[in-house]
PDB file of C-alpha atoms and ligand atoms in Angstrom:
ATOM      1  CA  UNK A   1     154.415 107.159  89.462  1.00 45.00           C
ATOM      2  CA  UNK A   2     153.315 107.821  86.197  1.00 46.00           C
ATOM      3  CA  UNK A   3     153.476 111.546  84.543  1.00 48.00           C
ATOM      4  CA  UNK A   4     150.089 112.271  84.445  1.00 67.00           C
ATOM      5  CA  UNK A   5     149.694 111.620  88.260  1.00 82.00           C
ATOM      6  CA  UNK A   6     147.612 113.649  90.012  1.00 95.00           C
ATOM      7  CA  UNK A   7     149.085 116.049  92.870  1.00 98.00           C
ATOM      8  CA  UNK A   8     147.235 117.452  95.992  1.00 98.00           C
ATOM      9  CA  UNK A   9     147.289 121.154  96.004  1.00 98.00           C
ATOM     10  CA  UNK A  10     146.786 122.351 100.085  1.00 98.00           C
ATOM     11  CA  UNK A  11     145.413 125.755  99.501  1.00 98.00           C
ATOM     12  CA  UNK A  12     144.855 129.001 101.744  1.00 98.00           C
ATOM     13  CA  UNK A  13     141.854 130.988 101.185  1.00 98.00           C
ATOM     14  CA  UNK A  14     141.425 134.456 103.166  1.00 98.00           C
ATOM     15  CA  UNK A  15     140.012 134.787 106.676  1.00 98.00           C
ATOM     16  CA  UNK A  16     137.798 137.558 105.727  1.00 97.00           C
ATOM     17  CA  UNK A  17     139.047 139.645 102.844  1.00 97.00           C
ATOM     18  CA  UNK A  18     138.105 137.820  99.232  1.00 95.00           C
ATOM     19  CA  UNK A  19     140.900 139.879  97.844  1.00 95.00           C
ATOM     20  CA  UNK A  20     143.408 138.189  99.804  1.00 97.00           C
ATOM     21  CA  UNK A  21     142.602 135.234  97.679  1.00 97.00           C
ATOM     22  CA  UNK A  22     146.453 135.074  95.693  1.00 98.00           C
ATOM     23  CA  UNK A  23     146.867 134.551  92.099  1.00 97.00           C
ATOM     24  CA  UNK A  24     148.255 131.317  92.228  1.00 98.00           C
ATOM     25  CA  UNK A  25     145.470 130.129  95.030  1.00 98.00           C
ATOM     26  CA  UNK A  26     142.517 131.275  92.492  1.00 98.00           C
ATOM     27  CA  UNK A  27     144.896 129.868  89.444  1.00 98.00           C
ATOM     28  CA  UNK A  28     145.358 125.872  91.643  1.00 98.00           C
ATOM     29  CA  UNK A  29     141.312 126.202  92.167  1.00 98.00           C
ATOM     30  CA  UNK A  30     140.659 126.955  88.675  1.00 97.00           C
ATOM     31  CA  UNK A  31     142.641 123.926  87.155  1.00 97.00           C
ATOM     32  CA  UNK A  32     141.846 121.546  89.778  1.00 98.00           C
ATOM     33  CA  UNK A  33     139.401 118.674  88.975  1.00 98.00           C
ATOM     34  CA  UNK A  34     138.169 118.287  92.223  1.00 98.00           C
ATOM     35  CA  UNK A  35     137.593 120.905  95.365  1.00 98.00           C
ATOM     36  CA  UNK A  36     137.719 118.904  98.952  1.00 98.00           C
ATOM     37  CA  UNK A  37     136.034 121.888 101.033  1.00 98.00           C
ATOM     38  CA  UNK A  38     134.835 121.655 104.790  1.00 96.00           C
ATOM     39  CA  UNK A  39     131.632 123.171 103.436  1.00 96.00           C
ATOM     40  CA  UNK A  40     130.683 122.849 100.082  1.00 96.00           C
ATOM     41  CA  UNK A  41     128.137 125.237 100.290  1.00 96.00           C
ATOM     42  CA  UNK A  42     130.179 127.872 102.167  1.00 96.00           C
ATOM     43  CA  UNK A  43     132.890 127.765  99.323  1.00 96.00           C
ATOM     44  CA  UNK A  44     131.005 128.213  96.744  1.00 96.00           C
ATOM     45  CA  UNK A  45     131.436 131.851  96.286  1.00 96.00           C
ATOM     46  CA  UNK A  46     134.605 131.648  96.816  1.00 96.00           C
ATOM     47  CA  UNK A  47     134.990 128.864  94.179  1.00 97.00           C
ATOM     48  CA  UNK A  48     132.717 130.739  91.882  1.00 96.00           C
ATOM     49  CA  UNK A  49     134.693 133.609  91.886  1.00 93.00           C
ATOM     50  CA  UNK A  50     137.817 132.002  91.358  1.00 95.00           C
ATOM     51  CA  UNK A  51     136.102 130.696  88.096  1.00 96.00           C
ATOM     52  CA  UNK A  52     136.519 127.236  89.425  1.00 96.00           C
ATOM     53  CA  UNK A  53     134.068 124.681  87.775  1.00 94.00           C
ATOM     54  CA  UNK A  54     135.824 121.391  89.838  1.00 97.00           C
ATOM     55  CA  UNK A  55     133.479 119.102  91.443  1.00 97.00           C
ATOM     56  CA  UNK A  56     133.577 119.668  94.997  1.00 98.00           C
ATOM     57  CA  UNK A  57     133.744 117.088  97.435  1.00 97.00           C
ATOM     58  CA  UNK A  58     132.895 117.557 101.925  1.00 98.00           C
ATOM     59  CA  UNK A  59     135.130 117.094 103.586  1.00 97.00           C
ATOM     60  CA  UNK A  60     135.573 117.597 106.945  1.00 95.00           C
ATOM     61  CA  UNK A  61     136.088 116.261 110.766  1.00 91.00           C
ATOM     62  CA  UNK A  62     133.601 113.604 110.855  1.00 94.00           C
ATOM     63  CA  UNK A  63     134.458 112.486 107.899  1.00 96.00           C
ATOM     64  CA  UNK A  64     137.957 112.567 106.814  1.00 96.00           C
ATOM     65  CA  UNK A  65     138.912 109.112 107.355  1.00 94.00           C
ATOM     66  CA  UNK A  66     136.497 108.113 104.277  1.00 96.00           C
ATOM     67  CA  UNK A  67     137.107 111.654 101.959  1.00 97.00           C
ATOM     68  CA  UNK A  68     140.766 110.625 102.219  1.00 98.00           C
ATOM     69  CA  UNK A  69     140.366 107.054 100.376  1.00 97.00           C
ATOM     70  CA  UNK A  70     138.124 108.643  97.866  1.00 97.00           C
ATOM     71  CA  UNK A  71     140.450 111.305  97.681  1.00 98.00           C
ATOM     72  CA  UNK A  72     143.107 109.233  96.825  1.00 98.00           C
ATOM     73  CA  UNK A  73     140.988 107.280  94.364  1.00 97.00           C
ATOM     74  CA  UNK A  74     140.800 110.584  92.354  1.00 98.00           C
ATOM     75  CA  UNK A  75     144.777 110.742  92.689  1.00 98.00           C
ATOM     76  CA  UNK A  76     145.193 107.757  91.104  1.00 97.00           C
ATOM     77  CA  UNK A  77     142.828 108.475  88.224  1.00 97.00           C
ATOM     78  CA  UNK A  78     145.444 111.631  87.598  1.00 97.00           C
ATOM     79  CA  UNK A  79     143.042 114.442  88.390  1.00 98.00           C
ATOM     80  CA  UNK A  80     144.452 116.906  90.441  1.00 98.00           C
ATOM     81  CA  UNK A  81     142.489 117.775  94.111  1.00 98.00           C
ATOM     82  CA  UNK A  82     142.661 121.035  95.573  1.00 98.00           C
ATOM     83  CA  UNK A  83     141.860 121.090  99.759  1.00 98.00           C
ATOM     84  CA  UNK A  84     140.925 124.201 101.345  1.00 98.00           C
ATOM     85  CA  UNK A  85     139.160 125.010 104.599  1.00 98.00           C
ATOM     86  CA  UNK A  86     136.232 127.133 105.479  1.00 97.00           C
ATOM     87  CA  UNK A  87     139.005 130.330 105.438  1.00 98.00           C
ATOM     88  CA  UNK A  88     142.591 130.514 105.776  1.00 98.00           C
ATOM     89  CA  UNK A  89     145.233 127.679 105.922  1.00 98.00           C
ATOM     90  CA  UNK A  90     143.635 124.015 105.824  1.00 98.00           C
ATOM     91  CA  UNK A  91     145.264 121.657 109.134  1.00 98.00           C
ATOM     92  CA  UNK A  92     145.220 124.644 110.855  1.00 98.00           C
ATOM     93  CA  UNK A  93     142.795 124.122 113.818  1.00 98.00           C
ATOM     94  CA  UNK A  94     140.710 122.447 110.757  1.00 98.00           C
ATOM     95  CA  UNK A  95     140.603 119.240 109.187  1.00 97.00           C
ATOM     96  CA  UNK A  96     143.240 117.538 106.786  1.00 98.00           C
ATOM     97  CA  UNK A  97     146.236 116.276 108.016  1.00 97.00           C
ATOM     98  CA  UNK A  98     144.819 112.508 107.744  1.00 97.00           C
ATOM     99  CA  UNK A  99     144.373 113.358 104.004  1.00 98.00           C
ATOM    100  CA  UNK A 100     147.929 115.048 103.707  1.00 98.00           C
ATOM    101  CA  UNK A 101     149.390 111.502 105.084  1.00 98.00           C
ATOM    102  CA  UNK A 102     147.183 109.260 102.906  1.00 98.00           C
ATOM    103  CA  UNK A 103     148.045 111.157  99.764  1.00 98.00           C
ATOM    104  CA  UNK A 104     151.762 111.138 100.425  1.00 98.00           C
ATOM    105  CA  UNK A 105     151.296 107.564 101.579  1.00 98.00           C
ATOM    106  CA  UNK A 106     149.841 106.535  98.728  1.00 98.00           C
ATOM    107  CA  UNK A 107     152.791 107.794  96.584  1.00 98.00           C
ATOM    108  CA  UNK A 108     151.505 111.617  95.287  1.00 98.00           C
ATOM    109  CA  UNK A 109     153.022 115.158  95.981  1.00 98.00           C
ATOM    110  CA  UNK A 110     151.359 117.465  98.585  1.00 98.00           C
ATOM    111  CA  UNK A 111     151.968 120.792  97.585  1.00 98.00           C
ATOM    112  CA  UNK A 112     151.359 123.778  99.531  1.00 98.00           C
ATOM    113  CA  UNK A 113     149.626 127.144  98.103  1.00 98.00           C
ATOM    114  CA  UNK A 114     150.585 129.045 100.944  1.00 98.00           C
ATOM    115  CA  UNK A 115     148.470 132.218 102.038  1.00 98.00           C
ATOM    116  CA  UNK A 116     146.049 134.077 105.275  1.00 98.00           C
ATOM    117  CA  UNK A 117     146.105 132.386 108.140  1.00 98.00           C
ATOM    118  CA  UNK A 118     144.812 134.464 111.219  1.00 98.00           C
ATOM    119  CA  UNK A 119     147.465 133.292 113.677  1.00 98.00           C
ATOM    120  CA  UNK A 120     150.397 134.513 111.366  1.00 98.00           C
ATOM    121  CA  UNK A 121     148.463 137.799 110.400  1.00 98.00           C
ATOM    122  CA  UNK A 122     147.706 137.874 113.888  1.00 99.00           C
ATOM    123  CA  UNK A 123     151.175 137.823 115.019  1.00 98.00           C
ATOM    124  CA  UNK A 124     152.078 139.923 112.247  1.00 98.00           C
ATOM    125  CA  UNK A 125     150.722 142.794 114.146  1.00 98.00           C
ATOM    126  CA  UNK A 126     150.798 141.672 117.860  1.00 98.00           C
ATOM    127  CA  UNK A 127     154.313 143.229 118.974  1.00 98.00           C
ATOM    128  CA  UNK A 128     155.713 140.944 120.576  1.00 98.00           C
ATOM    129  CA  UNK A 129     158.342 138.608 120.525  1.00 97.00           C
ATOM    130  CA  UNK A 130     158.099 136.591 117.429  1.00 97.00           C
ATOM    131  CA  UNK A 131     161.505 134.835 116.990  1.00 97.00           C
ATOM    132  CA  UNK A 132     159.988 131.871 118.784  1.00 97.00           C
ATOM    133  CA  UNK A 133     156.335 131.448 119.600  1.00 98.00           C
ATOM    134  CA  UNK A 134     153.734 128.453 120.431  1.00 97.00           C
ATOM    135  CA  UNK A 135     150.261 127.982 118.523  1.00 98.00           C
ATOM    136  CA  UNK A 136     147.740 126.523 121.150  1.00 98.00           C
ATOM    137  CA  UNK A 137     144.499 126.240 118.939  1.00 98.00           C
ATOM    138  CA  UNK A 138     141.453 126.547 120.908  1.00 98.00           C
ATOM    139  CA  UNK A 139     141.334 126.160 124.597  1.00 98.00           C
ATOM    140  CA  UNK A 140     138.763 123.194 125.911  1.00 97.00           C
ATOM    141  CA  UNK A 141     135.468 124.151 126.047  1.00 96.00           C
ATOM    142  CA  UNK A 142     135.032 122.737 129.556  1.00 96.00           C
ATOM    143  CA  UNK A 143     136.117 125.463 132.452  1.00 95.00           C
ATOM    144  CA  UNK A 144     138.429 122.926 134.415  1.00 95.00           C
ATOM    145  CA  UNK A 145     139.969 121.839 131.608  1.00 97.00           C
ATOM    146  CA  UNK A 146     140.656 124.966 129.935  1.00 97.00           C
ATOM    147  CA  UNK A 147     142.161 126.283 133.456  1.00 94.00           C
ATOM    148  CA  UNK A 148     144.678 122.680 133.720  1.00 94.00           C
ATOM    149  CA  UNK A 149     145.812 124.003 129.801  1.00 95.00           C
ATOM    150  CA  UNK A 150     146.509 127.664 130.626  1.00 95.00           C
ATOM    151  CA  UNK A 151     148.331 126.232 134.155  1.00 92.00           C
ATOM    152  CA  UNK A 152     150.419 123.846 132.088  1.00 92.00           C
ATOM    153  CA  UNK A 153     151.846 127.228 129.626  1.00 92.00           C
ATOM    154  CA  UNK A 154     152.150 129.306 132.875  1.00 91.00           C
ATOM    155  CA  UNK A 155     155.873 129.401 132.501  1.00 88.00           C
ATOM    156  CA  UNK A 156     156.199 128.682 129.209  1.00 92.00           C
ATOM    157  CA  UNK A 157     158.608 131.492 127.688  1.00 93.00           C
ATOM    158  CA  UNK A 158     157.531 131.291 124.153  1.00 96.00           C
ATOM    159  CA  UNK A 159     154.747 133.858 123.162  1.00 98.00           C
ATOM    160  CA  UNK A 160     151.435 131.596 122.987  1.00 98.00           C
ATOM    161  CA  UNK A 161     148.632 131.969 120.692  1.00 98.00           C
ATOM    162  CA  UNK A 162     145.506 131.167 121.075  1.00 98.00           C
ATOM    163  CA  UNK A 163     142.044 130.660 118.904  1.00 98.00           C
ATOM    164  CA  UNK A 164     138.932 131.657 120.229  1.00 98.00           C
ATOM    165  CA  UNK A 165     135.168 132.515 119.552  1.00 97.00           C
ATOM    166  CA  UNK A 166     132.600 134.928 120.131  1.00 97.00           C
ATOM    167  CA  UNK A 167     131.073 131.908 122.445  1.00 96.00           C
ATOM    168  CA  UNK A 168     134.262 132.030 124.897  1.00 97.00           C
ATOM    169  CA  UNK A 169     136.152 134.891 125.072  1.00 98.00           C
ATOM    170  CA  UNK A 170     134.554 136.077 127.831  1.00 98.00           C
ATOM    171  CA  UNK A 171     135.283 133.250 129.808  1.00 98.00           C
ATOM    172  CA  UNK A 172     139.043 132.565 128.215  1.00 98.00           C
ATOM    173  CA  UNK A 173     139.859 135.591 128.980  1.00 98.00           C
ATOM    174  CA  UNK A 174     139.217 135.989 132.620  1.00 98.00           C
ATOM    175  CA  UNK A 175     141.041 132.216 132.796  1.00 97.00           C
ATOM    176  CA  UNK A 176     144.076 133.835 131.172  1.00 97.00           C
ATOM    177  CA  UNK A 177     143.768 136.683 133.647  1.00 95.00           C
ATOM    178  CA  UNK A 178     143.399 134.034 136.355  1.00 95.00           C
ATOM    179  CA  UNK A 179     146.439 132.223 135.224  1.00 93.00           C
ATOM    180  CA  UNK A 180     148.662 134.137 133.730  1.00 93.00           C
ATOM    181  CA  UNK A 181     148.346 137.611 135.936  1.00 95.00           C
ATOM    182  CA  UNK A 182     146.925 140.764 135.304  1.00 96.00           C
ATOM    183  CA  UNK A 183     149.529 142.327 134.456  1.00 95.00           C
ATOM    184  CA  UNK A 184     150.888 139.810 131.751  1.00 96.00           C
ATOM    185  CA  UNK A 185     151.107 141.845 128.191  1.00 98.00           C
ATOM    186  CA  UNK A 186     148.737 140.440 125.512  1.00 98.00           C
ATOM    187  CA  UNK A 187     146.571 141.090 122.470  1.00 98.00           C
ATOM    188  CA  UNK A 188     143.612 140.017 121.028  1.00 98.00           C
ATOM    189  CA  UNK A 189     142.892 140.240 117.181  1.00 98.00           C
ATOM    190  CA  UNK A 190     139.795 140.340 116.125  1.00 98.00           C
ATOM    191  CA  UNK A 191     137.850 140.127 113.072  1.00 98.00           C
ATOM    192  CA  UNK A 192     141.348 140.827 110.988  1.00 98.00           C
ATOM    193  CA  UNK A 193     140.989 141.656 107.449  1.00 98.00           C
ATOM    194  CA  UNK A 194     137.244 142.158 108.003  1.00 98.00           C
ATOM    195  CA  UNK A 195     134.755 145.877 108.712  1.00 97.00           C
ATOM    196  CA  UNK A 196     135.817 145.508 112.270  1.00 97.00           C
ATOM    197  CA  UNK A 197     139.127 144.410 112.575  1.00 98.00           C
ATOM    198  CA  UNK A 198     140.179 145.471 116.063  1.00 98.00           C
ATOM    199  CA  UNK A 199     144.021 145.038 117.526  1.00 98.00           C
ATOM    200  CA  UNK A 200     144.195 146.174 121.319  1.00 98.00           C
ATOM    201  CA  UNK A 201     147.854 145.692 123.181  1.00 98.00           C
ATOM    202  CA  UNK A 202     147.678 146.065 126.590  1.00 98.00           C
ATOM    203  CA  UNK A 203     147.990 144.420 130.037  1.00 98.00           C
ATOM    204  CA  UNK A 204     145.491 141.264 129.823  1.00 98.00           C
ATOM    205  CA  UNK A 205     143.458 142.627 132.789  1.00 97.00           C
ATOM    206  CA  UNK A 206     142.841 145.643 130.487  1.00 98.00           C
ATOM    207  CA  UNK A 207     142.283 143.861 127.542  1.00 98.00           C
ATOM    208  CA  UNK A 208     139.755 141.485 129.425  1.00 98.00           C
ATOM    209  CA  UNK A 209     137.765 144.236 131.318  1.00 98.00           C
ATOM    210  CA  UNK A 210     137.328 146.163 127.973  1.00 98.00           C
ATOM    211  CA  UNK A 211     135.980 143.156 126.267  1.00 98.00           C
ATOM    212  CA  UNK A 212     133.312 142.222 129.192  1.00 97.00           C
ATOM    213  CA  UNK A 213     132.232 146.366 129.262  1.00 97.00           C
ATOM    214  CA  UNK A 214     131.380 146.660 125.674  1.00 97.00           C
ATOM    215  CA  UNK A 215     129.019 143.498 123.543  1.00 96.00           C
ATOM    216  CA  UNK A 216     130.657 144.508 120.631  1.00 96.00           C
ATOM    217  CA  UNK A 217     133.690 143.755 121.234  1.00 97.00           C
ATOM    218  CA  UNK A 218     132.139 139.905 122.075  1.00 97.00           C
ATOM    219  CA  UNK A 219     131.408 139.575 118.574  1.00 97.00           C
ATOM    220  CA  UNK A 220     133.354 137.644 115.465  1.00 98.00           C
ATOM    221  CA  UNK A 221     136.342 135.749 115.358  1.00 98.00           C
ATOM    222  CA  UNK A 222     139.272 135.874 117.821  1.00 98.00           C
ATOM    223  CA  UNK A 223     143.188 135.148 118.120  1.00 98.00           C
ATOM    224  CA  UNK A 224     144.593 135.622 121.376  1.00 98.00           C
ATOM    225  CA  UNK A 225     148.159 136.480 122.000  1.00 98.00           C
ATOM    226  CA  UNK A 226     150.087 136.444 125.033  1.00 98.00           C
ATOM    227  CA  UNK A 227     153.291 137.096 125.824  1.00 98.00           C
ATOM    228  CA  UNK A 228     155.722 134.446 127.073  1.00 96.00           C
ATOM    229  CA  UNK A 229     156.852 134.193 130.488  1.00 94.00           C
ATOM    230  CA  UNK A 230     159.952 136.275 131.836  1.00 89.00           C
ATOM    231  CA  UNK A 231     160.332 135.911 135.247  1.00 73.00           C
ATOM    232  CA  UNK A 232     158.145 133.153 135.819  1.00 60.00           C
ATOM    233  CA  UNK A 233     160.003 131.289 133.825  1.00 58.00           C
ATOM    234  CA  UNK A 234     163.449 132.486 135.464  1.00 64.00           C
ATOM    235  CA  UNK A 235     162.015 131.832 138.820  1.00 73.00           C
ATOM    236  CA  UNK A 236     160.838 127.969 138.138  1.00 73.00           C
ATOM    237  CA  UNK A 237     164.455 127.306 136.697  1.00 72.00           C
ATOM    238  CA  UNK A 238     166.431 128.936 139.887  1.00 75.00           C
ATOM    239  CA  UNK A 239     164.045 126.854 142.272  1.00 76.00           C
ATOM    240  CA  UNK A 240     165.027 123.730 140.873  1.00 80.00           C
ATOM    241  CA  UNK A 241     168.239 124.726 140.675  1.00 82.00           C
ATOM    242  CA  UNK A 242     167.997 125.686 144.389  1.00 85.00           C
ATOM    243  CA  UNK A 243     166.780 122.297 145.177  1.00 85.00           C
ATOM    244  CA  UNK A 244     169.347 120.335 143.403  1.00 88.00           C
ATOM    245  CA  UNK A 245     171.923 122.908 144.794  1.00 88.00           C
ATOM    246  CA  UNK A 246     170.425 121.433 148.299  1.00 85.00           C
ATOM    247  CA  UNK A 247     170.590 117.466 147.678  1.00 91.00           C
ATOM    248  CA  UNK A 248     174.264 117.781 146.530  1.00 92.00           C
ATOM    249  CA  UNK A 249     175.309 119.952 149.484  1.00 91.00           C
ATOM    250  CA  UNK A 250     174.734 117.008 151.842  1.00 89.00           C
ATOM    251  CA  UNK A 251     177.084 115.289 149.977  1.00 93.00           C
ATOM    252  CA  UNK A 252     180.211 118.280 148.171  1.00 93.00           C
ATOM    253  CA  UNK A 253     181.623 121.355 149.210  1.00 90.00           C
ATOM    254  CA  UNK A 254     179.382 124.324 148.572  1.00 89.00           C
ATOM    255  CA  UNK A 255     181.201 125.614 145.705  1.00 90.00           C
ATOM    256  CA  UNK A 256     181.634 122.465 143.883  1.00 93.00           C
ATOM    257  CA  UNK A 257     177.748 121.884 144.696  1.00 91.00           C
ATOM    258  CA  UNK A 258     176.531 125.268 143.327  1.00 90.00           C
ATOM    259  CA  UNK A 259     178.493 124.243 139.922  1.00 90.00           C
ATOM    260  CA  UNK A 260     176.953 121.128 139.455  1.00 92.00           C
ATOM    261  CA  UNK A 261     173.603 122.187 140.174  1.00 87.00           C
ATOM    262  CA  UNK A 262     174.129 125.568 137.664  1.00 83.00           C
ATOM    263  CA  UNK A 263     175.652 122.754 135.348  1.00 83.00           C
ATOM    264  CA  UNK A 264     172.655 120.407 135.615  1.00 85.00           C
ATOM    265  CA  UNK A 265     169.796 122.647 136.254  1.00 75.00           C
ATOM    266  CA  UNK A 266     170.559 126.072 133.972  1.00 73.00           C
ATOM    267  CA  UNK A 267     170.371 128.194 136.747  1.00 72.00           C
ATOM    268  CA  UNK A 268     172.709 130.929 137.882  1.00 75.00           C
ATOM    269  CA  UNK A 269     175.760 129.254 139.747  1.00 83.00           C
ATOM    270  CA  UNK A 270     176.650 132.892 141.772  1.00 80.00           C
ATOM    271  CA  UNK A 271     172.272 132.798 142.763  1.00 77.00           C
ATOM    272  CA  UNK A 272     172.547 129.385 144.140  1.00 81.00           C
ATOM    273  CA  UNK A 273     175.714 129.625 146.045  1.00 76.00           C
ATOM    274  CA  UNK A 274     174.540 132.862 147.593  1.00 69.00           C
ATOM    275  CA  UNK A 275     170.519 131.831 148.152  1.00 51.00           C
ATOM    276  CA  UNK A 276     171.366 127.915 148.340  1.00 43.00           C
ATOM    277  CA  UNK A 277     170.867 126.786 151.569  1.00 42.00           C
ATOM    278  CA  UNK A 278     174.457 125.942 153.653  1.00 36.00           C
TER     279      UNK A 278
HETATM  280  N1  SAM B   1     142.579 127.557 109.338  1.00 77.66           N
HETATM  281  C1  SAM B   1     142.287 128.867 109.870  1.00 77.66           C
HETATM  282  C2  SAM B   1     143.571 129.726 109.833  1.00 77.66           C
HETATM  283  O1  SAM B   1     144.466 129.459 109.042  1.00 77.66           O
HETATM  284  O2  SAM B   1     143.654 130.698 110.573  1.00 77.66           O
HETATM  285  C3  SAM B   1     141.682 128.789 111.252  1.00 77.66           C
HETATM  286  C4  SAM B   1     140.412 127.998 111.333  1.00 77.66           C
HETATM  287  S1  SAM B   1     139.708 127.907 112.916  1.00 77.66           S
HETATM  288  C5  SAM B   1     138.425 126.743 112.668  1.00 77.66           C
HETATM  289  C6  SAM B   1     138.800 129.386 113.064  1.00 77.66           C
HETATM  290  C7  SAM B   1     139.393 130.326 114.094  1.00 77.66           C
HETATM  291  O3  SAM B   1     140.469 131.069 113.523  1.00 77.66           O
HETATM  292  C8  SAM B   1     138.435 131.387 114.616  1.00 77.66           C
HETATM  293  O4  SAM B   1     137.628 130.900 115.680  1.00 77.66           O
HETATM  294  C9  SAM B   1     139.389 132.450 115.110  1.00 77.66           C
HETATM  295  O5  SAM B   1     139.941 132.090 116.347  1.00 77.66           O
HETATM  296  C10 SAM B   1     140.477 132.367 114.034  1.00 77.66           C
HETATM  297  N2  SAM B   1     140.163 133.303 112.940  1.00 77.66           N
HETATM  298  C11 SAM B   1     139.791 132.984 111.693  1.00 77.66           C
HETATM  299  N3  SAM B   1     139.603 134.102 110.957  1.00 77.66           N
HETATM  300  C12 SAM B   1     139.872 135.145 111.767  1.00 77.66           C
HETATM  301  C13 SAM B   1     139.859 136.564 111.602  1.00 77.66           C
HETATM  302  N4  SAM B   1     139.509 137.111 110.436  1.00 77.66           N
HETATM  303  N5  SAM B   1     140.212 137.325 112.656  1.00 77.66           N
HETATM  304  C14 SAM B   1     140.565 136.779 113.833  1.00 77.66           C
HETATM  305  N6  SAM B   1     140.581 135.448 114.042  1.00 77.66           N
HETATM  306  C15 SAM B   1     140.237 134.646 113.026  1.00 77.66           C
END
């Protein structure tokens, strides 16, 4: 690769705040040669007040597979290509990892410009457990489907995050209430880094009846956050440990059958000897 190649910058731009734009961000959009935005025309404040003059260049979900050739085109002429999304972190729940892998591909450094993203701010201020967590994007649109996801992370013990909009929330949120209990802690971020940034904690039954009881509150841009499972979790892992603990009693001594079962199974050898079946 020759010196003057050209490198693709991924950059984060705020999720609501201009002044979360960083100094390096606005610095990477003011030398690059060439913007790749979702929406040109939505960016362009954002470009203009960066003092960018690059040309800018769509690209977005129904059209990445084509962007990314062109994209690389410019790579090879040695301009450097800046790629940032409508707002915060670009391949986010938005478009660009087919561009990421064609640049690399094609032999030129991705760098990151890291910055806002709202699940990470989101988190940030949520509470809750956040030494291991899960980032679920947006639900389907499509009730049925939308309930099969939620089932599917019923027991999952990592705290999930969702996105959501004004359209759904509503609706997501009595599906999590559905699914996940009443009583399961959550929080929903809205609007962060905006007028009407709004953080309520609480039970998801709370936290779903105060959204339905006030339109307000309907409004903007959502992330959803709820906790992992505890003793869901526990109990799924001790009934398939039970159930193990029952096919190799027909065969081994109780004991020896409660140790292989805790041994394959995680569960709690002492539980399955004493609430095993035999
Ligand atoms: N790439 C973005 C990021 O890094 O967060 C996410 C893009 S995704 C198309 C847009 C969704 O992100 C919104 O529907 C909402 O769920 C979430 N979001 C974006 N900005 C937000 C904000 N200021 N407050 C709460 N949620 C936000």
């Amino acid at each position: 690769m020759s010196a003057q190649a050209g490198r693709l910058w991924v950059v984060a731009t705020p999720i609501g705040n201009l002044e979360d734009l960083s100094p390096r961000a606005r610095e990477t959009l003011r030398s690059a040669d060439v913007v790749a935005a979702e929406d040109t025309r939505h960016s362009a404040p954002l470009l203009a007040q960066a003092g960018s003059r690059a040309r800018t260049l769509a690209l977005h979900e129904h059209n990445e597979r084509e962007q990314a050739a062109r994209i690389v085109e410019h790579l090879r002429a040695g301009e450097n290509v800046a790629l940032i999304s409508d707002a915060g972190t670009p391949l986010v729940s938005d478009p660009g990892f087919r561009l990421v892998r064609a640049a690399r591909e094609a032999g030129f450094t991705v760098s990151p410009v890291p910055g806002p993203c709202a699940a990470i701010a989101a988190l940030s201020v949520a509470g809750l457990p956040s030494d291991r967590f899960t980032f679920e994007g947006f639900l389907p649109a499509r009730a049925a489907a939308r309930r099969e996801r939620l089932q599917a992370l019923v027991a999952e013990p990592r705290t999930l995050i969702f996105y959501e909009s004004s359209h759904r929330i509503v609706e997501s949120l009595a599906d999590c209430v559905a699914v996940f209990g009443a009583q399961r802690e959550g929080v929903l971020a809205r609007e962060l880094t905006k007028l009407f940034e709004t953080v309520v904690a609480a039970p998801l039954g709370e936290i779903a009846a105060r959204v339905d009881a006030d339109a307000n509150q309907q409004r903007g841009e959502f992330v959803l956050i709820v906790a992992g499972a505890v003793g869901e979790a526990a109990d799924a892992t001790l009934a398939e440990g039970r159930r193990v603990f029952a096919l190799l009693r027909e065969e081994l001594p109780p004991a020896r059958a409660a140790k292989l079962a805790a041994a394959i199974t995680g569960a709690p050898r002492k539980q399955l000897y004493e609430g095993g079946p035999g």
